[in-house]
Coordinates of C-alpha atoms in Angstrom, one line a residue:
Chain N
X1 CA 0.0 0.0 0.0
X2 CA 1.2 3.7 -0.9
X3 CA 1.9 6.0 2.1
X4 CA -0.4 8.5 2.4
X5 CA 2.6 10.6 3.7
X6 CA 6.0 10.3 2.1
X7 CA 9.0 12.6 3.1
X8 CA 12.2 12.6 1.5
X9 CA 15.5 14.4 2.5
X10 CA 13.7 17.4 4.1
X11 CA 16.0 19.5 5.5
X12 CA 14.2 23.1 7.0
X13 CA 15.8 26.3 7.9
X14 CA 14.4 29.2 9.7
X15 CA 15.5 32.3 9.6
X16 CA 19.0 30.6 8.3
X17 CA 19.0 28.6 11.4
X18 CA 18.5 24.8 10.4
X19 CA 16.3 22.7 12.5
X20 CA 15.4 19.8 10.5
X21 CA 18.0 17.9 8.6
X22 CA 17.8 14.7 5.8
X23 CA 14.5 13.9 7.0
X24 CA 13.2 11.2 5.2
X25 CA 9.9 8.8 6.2
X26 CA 6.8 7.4 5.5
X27 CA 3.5 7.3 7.1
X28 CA 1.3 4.7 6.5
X29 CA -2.4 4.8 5.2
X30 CA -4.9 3.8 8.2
X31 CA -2.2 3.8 10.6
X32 CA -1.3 6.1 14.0
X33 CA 2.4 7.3 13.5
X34 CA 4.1 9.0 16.4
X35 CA 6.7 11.5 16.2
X36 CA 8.3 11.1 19.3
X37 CA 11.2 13.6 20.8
X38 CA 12.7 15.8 23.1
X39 CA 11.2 19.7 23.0
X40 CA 13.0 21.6 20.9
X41 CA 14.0 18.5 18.6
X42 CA 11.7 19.9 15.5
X43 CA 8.7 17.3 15.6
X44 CA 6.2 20.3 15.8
X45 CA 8.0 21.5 12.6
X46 CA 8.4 18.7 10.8
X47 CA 4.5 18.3 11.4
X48 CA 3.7 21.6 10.4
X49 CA 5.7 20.9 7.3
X50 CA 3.2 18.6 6.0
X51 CA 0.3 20.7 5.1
X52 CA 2.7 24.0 4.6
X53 CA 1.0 25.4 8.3
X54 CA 4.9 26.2 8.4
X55 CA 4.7 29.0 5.8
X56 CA 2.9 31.1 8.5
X57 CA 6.4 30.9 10.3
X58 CA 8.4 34.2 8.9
X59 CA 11.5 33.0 7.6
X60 CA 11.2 29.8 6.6
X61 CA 12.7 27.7 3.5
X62 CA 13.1 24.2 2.5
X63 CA 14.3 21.7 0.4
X64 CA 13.2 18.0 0.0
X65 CA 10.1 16.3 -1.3
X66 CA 6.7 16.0 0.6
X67 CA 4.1 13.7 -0.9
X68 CA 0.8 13.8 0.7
X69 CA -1.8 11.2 -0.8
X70 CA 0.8 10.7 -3.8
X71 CA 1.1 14.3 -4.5
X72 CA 3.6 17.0 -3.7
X73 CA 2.7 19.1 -1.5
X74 CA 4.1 21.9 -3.8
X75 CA 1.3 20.5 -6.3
X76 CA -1.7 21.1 -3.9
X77 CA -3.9 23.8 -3.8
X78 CA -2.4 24.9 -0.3
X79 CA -6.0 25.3 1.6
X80 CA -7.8 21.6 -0.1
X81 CA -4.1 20.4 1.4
X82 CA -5.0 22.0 4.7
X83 CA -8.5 20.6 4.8
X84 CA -7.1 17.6 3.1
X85 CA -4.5 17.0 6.2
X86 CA -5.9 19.0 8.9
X87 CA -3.8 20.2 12.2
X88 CA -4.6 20.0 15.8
X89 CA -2.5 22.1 18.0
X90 CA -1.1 21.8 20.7
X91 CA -3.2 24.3 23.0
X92 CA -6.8 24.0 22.5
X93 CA -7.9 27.1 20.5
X94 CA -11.9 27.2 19.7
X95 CA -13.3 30.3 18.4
X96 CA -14.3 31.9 21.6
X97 CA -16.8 34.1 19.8
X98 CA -18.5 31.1 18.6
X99 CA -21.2 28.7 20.0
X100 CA -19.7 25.0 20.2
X101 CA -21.9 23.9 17.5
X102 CA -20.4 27.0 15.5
X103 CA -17.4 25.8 15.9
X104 CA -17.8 22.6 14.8
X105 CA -20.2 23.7 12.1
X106 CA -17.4 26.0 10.3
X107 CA -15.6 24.2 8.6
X108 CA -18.3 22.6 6.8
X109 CA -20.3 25.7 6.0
X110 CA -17.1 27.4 4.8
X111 CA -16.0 24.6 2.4
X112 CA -19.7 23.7 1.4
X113 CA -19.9 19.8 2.4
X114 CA -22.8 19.9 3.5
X115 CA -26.3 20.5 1.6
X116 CA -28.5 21.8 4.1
X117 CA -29.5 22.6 7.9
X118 CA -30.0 18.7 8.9
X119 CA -27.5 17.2 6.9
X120 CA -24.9 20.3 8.8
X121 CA -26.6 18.5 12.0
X122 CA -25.9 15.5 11.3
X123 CA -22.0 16.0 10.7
X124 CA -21.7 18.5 13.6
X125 CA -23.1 15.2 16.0
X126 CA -21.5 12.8 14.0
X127 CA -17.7 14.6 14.6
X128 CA -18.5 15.2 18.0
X129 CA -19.5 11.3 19.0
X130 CA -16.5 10.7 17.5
X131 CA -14.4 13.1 19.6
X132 CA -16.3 11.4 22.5
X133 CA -17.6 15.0 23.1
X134 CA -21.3 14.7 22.4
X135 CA -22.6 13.0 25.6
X136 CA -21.1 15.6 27.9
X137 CA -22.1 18.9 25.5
X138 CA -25.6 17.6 23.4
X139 CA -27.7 20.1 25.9
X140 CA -25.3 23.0 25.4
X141 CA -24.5 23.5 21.5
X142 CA -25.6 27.0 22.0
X143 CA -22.9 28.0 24.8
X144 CA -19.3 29.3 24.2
X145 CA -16.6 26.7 24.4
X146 CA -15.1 28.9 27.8
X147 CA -17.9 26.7 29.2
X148 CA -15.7 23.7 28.5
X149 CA -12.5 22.5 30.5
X150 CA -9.5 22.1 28.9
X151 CA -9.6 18.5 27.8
X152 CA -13.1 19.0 26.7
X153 CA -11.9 22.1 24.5
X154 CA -9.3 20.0 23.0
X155 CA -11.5 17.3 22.2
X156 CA -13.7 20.1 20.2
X157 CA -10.7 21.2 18.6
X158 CA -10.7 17.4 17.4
X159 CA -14.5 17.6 16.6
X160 CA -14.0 20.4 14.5
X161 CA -10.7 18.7 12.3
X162 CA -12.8 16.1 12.1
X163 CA -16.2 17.9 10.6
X164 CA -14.0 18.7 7.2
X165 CA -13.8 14.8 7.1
X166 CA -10.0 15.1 6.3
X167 CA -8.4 12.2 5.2
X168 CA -5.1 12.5 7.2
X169 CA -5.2 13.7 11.4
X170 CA -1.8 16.1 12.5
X171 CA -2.2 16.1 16.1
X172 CA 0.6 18.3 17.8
X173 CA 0.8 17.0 21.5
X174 CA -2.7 17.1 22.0
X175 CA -2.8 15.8 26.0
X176 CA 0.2 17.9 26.6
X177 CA -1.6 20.2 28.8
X178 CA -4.8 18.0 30.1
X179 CA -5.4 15.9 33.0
X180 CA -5.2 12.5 32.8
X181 CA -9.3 11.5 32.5
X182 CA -8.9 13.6 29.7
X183 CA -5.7 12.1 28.0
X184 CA -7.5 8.7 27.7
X185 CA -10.6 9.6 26.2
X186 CA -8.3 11.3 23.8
X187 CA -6.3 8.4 23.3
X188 CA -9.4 6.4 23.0
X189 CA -10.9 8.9 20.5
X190 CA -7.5 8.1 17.8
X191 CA -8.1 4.4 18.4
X192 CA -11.5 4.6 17.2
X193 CA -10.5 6.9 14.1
X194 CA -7.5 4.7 13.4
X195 CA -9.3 2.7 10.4
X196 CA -11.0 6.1 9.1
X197 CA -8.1 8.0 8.8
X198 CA -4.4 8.5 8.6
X199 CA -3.1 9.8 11.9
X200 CA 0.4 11.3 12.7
X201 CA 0.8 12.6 16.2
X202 CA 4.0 14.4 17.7
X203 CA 4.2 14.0 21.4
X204 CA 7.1 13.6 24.2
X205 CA 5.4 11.1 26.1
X206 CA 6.9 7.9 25.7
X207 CA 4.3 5.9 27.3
X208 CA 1.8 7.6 25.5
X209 CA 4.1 6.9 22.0
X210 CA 3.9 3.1 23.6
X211 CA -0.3 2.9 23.4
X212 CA -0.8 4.2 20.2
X213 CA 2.1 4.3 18.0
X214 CA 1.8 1.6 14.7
X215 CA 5.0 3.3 13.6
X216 CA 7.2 5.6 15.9
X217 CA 9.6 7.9 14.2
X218 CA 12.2 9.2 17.1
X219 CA 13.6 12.7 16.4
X220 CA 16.3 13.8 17.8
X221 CA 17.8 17.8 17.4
X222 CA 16.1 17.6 14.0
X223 CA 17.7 13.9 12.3
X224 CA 16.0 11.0 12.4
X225 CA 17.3 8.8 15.1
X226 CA 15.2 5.3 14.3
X227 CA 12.1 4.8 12.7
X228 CA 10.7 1.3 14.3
X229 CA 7.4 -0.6 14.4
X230 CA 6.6 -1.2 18.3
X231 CA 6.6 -4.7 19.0
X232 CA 9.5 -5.7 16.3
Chain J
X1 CA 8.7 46.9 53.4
X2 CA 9.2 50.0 55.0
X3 CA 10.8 51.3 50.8
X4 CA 8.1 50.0 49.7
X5 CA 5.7 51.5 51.8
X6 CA 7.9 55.2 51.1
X7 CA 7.7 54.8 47.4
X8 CA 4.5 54.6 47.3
X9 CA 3.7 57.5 49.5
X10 CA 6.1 59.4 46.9
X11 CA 4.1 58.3 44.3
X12 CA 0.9 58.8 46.0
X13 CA 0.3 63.0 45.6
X14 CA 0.9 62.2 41.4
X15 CA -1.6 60.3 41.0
X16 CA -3.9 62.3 43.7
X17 CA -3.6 65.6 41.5
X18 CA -4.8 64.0 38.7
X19 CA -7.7 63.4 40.2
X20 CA -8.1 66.8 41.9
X21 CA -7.3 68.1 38.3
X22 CA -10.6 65.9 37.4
X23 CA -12.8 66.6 40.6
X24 CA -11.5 70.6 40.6
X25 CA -12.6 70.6 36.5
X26 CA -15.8 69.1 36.3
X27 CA -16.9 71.2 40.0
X28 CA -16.2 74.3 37.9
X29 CA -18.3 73.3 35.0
X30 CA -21.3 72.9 36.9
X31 CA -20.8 75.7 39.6
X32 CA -20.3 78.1 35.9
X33 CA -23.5 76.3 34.5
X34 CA -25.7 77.1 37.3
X35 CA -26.4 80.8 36.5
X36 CA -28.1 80.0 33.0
X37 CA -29.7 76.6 34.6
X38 CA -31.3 79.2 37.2
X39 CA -32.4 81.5 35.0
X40 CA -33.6 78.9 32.2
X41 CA -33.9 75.7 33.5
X42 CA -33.1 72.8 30.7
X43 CA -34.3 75.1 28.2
X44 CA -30.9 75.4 27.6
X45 CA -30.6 72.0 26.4
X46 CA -34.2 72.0 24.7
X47 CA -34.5 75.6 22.8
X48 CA -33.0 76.7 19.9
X49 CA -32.9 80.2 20.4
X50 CA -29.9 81.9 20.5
X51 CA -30.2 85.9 22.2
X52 CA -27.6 87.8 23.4
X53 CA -28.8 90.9 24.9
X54 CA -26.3 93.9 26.1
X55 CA -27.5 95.7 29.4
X56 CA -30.6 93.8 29.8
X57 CA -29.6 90.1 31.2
X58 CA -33.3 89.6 32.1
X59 CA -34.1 89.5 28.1
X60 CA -31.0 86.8 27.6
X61 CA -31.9 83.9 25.6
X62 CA -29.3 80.7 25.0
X63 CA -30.9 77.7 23.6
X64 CA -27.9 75.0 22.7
X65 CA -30.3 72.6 20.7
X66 CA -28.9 73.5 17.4
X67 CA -25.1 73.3 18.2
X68 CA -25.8 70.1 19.7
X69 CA -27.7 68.5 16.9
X70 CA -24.8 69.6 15.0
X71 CA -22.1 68.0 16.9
X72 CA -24.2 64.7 16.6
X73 CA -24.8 65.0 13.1
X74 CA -21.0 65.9 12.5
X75 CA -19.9 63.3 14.4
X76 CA -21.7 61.0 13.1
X77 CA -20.9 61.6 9.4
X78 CA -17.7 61.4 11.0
X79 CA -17.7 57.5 11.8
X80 CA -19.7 56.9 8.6
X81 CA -16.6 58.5 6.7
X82 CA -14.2 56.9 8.5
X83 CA -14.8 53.3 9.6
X84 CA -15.1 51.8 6.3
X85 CA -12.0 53.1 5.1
X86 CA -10.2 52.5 8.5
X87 CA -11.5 49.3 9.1
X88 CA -10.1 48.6 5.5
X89 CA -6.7 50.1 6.2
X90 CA -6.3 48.3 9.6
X91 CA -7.0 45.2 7.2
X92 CA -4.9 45.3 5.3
X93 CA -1.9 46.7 7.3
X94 CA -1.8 43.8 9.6
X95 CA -3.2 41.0 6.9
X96 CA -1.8 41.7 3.8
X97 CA 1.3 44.4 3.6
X98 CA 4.9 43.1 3.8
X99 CA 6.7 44.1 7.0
X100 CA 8.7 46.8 5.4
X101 CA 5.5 48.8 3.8
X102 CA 3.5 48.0 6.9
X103 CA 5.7 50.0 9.4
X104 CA 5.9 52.9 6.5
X105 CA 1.9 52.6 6.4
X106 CA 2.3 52.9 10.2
X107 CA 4.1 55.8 10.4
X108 CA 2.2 58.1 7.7
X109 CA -1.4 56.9 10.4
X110 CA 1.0 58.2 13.1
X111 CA 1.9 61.1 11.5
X112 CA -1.6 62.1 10.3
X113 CA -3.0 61.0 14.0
X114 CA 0.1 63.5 15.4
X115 CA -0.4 67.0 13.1
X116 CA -2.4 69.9 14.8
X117 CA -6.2 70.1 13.7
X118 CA -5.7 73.9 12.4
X119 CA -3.8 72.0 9.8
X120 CA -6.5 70.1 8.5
X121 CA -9.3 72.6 9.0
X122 CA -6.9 75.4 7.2
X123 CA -6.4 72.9 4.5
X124 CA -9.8 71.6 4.3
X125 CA -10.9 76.0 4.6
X126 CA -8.9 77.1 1.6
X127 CA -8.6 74.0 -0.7
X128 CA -10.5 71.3 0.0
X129 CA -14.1 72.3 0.8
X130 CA -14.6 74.0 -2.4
X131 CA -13.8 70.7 -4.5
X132 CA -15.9 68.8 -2.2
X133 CA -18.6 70.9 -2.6
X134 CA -18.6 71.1 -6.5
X135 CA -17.5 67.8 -6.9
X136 CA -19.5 65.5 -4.0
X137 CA -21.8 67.9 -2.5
X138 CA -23.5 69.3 -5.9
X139 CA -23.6 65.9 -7.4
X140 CA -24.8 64.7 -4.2
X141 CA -28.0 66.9 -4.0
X142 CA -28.7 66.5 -7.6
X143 CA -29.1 62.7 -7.5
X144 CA -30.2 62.5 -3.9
X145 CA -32.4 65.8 -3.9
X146 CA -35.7 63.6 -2.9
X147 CA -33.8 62.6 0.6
X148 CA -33.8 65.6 3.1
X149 CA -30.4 65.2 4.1
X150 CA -29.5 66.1 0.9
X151 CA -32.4 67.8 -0.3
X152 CA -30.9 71.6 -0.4
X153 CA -28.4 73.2 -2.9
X154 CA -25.1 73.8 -1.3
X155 CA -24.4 77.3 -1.6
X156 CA -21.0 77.4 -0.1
X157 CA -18.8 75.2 0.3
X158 CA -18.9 75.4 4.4
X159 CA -21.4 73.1 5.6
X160 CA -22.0 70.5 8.0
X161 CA -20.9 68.2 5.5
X162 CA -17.4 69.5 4.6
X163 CA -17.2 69.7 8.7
X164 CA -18.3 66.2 9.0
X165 CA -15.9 64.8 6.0
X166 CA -13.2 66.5 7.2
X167 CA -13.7 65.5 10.7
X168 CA -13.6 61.6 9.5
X169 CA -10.5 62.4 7.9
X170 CA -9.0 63.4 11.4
X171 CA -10.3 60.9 13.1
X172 CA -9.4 58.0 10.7
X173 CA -5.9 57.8 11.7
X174 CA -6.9 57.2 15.4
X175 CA -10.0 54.4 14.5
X176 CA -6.9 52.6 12.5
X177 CA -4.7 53.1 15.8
X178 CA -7.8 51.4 18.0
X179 CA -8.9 48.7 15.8
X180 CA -5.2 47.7 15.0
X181 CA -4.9 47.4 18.9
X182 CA -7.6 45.1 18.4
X183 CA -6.3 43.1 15.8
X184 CA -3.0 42.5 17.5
X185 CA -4.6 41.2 20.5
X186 CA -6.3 38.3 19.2
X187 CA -3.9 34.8 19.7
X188 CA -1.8 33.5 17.4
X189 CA -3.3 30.4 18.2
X190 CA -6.8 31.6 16.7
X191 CA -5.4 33.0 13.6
X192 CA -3.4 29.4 13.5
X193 CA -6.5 27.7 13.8
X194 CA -8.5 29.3 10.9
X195 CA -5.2 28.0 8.3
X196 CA -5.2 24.7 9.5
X197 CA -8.7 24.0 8.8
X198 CA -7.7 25.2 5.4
X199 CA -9.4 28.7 5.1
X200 CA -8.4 31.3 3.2
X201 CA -6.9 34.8 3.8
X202 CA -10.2 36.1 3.0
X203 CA -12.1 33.6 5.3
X204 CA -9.6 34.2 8.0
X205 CA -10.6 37.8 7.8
X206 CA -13.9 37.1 7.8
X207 CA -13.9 35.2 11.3
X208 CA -11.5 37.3 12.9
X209 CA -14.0 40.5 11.8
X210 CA -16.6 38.7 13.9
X211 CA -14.3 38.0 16.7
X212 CA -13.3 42.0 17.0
X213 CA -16.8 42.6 16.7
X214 CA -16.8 44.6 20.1
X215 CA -13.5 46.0 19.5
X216 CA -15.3 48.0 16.3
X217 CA -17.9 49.3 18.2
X218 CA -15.5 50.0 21.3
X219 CA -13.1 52.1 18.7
X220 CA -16.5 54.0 17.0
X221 CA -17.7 55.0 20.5
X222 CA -13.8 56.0 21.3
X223 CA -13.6 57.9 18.1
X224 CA -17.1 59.4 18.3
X225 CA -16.3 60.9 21.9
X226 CA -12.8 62.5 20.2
X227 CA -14.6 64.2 17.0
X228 CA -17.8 65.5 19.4
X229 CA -15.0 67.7 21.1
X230 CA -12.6 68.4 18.0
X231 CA -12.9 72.4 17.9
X232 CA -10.8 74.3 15.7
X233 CA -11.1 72.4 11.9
X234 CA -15.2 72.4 12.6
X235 CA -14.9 76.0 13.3
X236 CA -12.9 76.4 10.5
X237 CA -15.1 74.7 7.8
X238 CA -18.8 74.3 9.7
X239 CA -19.7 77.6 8.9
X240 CA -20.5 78.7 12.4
X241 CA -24.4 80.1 11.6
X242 CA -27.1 79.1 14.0
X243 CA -29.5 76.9 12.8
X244 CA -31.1 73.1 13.7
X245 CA -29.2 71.7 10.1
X246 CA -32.3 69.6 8.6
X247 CA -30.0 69.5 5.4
X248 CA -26.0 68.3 5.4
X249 CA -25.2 71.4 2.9
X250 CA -26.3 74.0 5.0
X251 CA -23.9 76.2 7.5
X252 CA -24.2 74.9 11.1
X253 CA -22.5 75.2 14.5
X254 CA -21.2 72.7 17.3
X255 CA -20.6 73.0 20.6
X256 CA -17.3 73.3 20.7
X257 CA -16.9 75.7 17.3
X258 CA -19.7 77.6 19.3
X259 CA -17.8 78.4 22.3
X260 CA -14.7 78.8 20.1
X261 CA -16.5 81.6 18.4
X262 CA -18.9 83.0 21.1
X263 CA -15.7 82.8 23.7
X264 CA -14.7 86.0 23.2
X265 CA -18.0 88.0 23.3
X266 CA -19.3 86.7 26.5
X267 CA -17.2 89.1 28.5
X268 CA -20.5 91.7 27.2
X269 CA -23.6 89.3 28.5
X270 CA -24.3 88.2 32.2
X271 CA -25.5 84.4 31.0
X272 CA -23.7 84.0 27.7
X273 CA -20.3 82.7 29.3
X274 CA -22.5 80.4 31.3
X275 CA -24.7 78.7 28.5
X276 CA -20.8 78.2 27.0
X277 CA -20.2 76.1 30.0
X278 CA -23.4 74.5 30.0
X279 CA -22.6 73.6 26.7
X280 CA -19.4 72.0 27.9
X281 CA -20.9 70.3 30.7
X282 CA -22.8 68.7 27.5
X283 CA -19.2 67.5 25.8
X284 CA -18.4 66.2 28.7
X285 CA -21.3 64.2 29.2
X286 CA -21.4 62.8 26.1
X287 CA -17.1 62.5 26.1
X288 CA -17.7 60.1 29.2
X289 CA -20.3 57.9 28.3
X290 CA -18.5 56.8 24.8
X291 CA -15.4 56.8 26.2
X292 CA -16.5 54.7 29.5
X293 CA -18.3 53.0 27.0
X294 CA -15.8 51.5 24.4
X295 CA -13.3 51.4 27.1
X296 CA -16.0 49.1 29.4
X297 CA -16.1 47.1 25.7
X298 CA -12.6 47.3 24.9
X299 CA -11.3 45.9 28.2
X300 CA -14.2 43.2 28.6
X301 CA -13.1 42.1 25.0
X302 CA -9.6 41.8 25.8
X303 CA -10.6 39.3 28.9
X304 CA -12.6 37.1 26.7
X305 CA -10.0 36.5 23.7

């Protein structure tokens, strides 16, 4: 089967200062890889990399190929790549101005998949069950997300990635900054999407790396240090 | 600590005469506004009549309606001028120039916030209100005669109008100042979040126009409370005649061009100086509730983000 993620040689500078070097590897369609690393080591960037979210970064330039679903990512319309292979950050970051439905509901009411009022329902639900969110928020869709905790405004931050139906998941340390109910409903949430989607996460947690990982790239001050297959 | 507790004692008697300054300042408004409220009552604020009478103070009539009509309607053609064209700037200064032509776009808003009014209202006096009143006003009132705002031949070229446009184009610089403020206080992480769901600039815009919402209306209500009180390029271009303006292209007066002009005479009437003070207890009225306003807005907006 073809990767849906290929890298090859990437080496990144920013502002002349180079933090990623000969990075080359592939993630595999239907399958959880984790970057894991050290902070500072450039998994965030290299993730960022994938979908261009980088190019918001002033200063940056690099060399190398990206494929994503076969093409260059040079080759994509930059946004359908966005939407294509959408990015989770690391701090939760909902629209404050915007009801939790809202911001669940935006993405598809921007990008026109959906064709009308019920069927907008029916994704905004469906991407919230499958965040695990729905049971806790179903009598609250009209309330601000300030309402929510942390984990839970994660966990919309999911939802609302997952509305666009993208094909590929970039999750940047998602439980980084969550308590530890909320860390396993998160990690529970990625198991379940596991055969929908291709799912690259970044985190320093190498338990965490150890529960979900298919494939576990370990980065070190921006090289490749192994690329391995828990359990081999 | 006991430094502590002696720096802040030195400090103390700064911040006290500021609000002595405050207390002492608005006291003497109203203690100069009681004579005319004594001998008129709110008719002050309700009458248009405007009759100064030498030697005979009983026969004294000051009625502020008019002037204060016209600093409404001036500053509200103020914001109308001005917030489409500042919003727009603000835009596309922080979302679309390069770094080096956004600190040069910077600086020219600084520069225009920073010159002295009588610049603008001499310019505006002896070039630009007679192209805008053959070239906007004129065509104005021919195609929108049927509307009373616009339903009277300018016949010259100092009018509310001229007052009003060239009072937006004072204030613009300062709206682009506020709402720029705005801007750069929402998260990175919000801007961060409208790319990686793949929107566009445009889109980004869009949802970050809703966000700052309250930060538009905090930097109109700001902006409204500076042109109410800007004096000397109204006088300079308003025309300074006293009359409730039903039309934009007649001659008016404000408060503040009134007691510019009427300063001087007052010295010759018993209640004249008084009504000018009464009229400024009116600026300052309305100066505090938009500025307590789109500060209240400003701040709560700041919290939420």
């Amino acid at each position: 089967m073809n990767p849906a993620i290929m890298i090859e040689d990437l080496n990144l500078w920013i502002k002349n200062r180079q933090i990623l070097h000969n990075i080359s590897l592939r993630a595999p369609a239907y399958k959880i890889t984790v970057i894991i690393g050290p902070s500072g080591s450039g998994k965030s960037t290299l993730l960022r990399t994938i979908n261009r979210l980088i190019e918001l970064t002033e200063g940056v330039r690099y060399t190398g190929m990206i494929r994503v679903l076969g093409k260059d990512i040079m080759d994509w319309d930059v946004y359908e790549l966005r939407r294509t292979a959408v990015y989770v950050a690391q701090t939760p970051n909902p629209f404050p101005h915007m009801t939790i439905y809202e911001n669940v509901a935006i993405g598809p009411v921007l990008h026109d998949i959906v064709r009308d009022k019920a069927d907008l329902d029916r994704i905004v639900r469906w991407a919230l069950e499958k965040a695990m969110l729905w049971d806790e928020v179903k009598g609250r869709l009209d309330e601000k997300p300030g309402v929510l905790s942390g984990g839970q405004q994660q966990r919309l931050c999911i939802a609302r990635a997952l509305a666009l139906k993208p094909q590929i998941l970039l999750l940047d340390e998602p439980t980084a900054n969550i308590d530890p109910e909320n860390t396993h409903r998160i990690e529970e949430v990625l198991k379940r999407l596991r055969d929908e989607m291709t799912i690259v996460l970044v985190t320093h947690n190498h338990d965490q790396a150890m529960r979900l990982a298919d494939y576990l790239v370990v980065i070190r001050d921006g090289h490749i240090e192994s690329s391995v297959k828990p359990g081999d | 600590m006991k430094e502590d507790r002696l720096f802040f004692l030195a400090l103390l008697p700064f911040g006290a005469i500021v609000v002595a300054v405050f207390i002492v300042f608005v006291s003497t408004l109203l203690y100069n506004s009681l004579p005319i409220f004594i001998h008129e009552g709110l008719m002050v604020y309700t009458s248009s009549t405007w009759r100064p009478v030498e030697n005979n103070p009983e026969a004294e009539v000051y009625g502020l309606l008019a002037p204060m009509i016209g600093t409404l309607e001036v500053s509200f053609l103020a914001i109308i001028i001005s917030l489409p064209p500042g919003l727009s700037l603000a835009i596309m200064i922080e979302e679309y120039l390069p770094t080096g032509l956004k600190s040069l776009m910077e600086t020219i808003i600084e520069v225009m916030a920073g010159l002295p009014t009588v610049l603008y209202g001499m310019w505006a006096s002896l070039f630009f209100a007679d192209y805008l009143k053959s070239d906007l006003m004129i065509p104005l009132h021919e195609i929108l005669w049927f509307i009373p705002i616009f339903g009277c031949m300018p016949e010259s070229p100092y009018t509310v109008f001229t007052a009003g446009v060239i009072l937006g184009i004072m204030i613009m610089p300062y709206m682009v100042g506020l709402i720029l403020d705005g801007i750069r206080q929402i998260p990175k992480k919000i801007r961060e979040a409208c790319y990686s769901l793949g929107m566009t600039k445009y889109e980004t815009v869009r949802i970050l126009l809703r966000l700052m919402r309250p930060v538009i209306i905090a930097s109109v209500l700001l902006s409204l409370g500076r042109a109410a009180g800007e004096t000397i390029a109204v006088s300079l271009t308003i025309g300074n005649t006293y009359n409730i303006p039903e039309c934009l292209f007649t001659p008016g007066y404000t408060i503040s061009s009134l007691i510019a002009d009427q300063f001087g005479n007052s010295g010759f009437y018993v209640y004249m100086a008084s009504a000018l003070y009464a009229g400024g207890l009116f600026l300052l009225l309305l100066g505090v509730i938009t500025s307590s306003t789109g500060l209240y807005l400003m701040r709560r907006w700041k919290t939420s983000v």
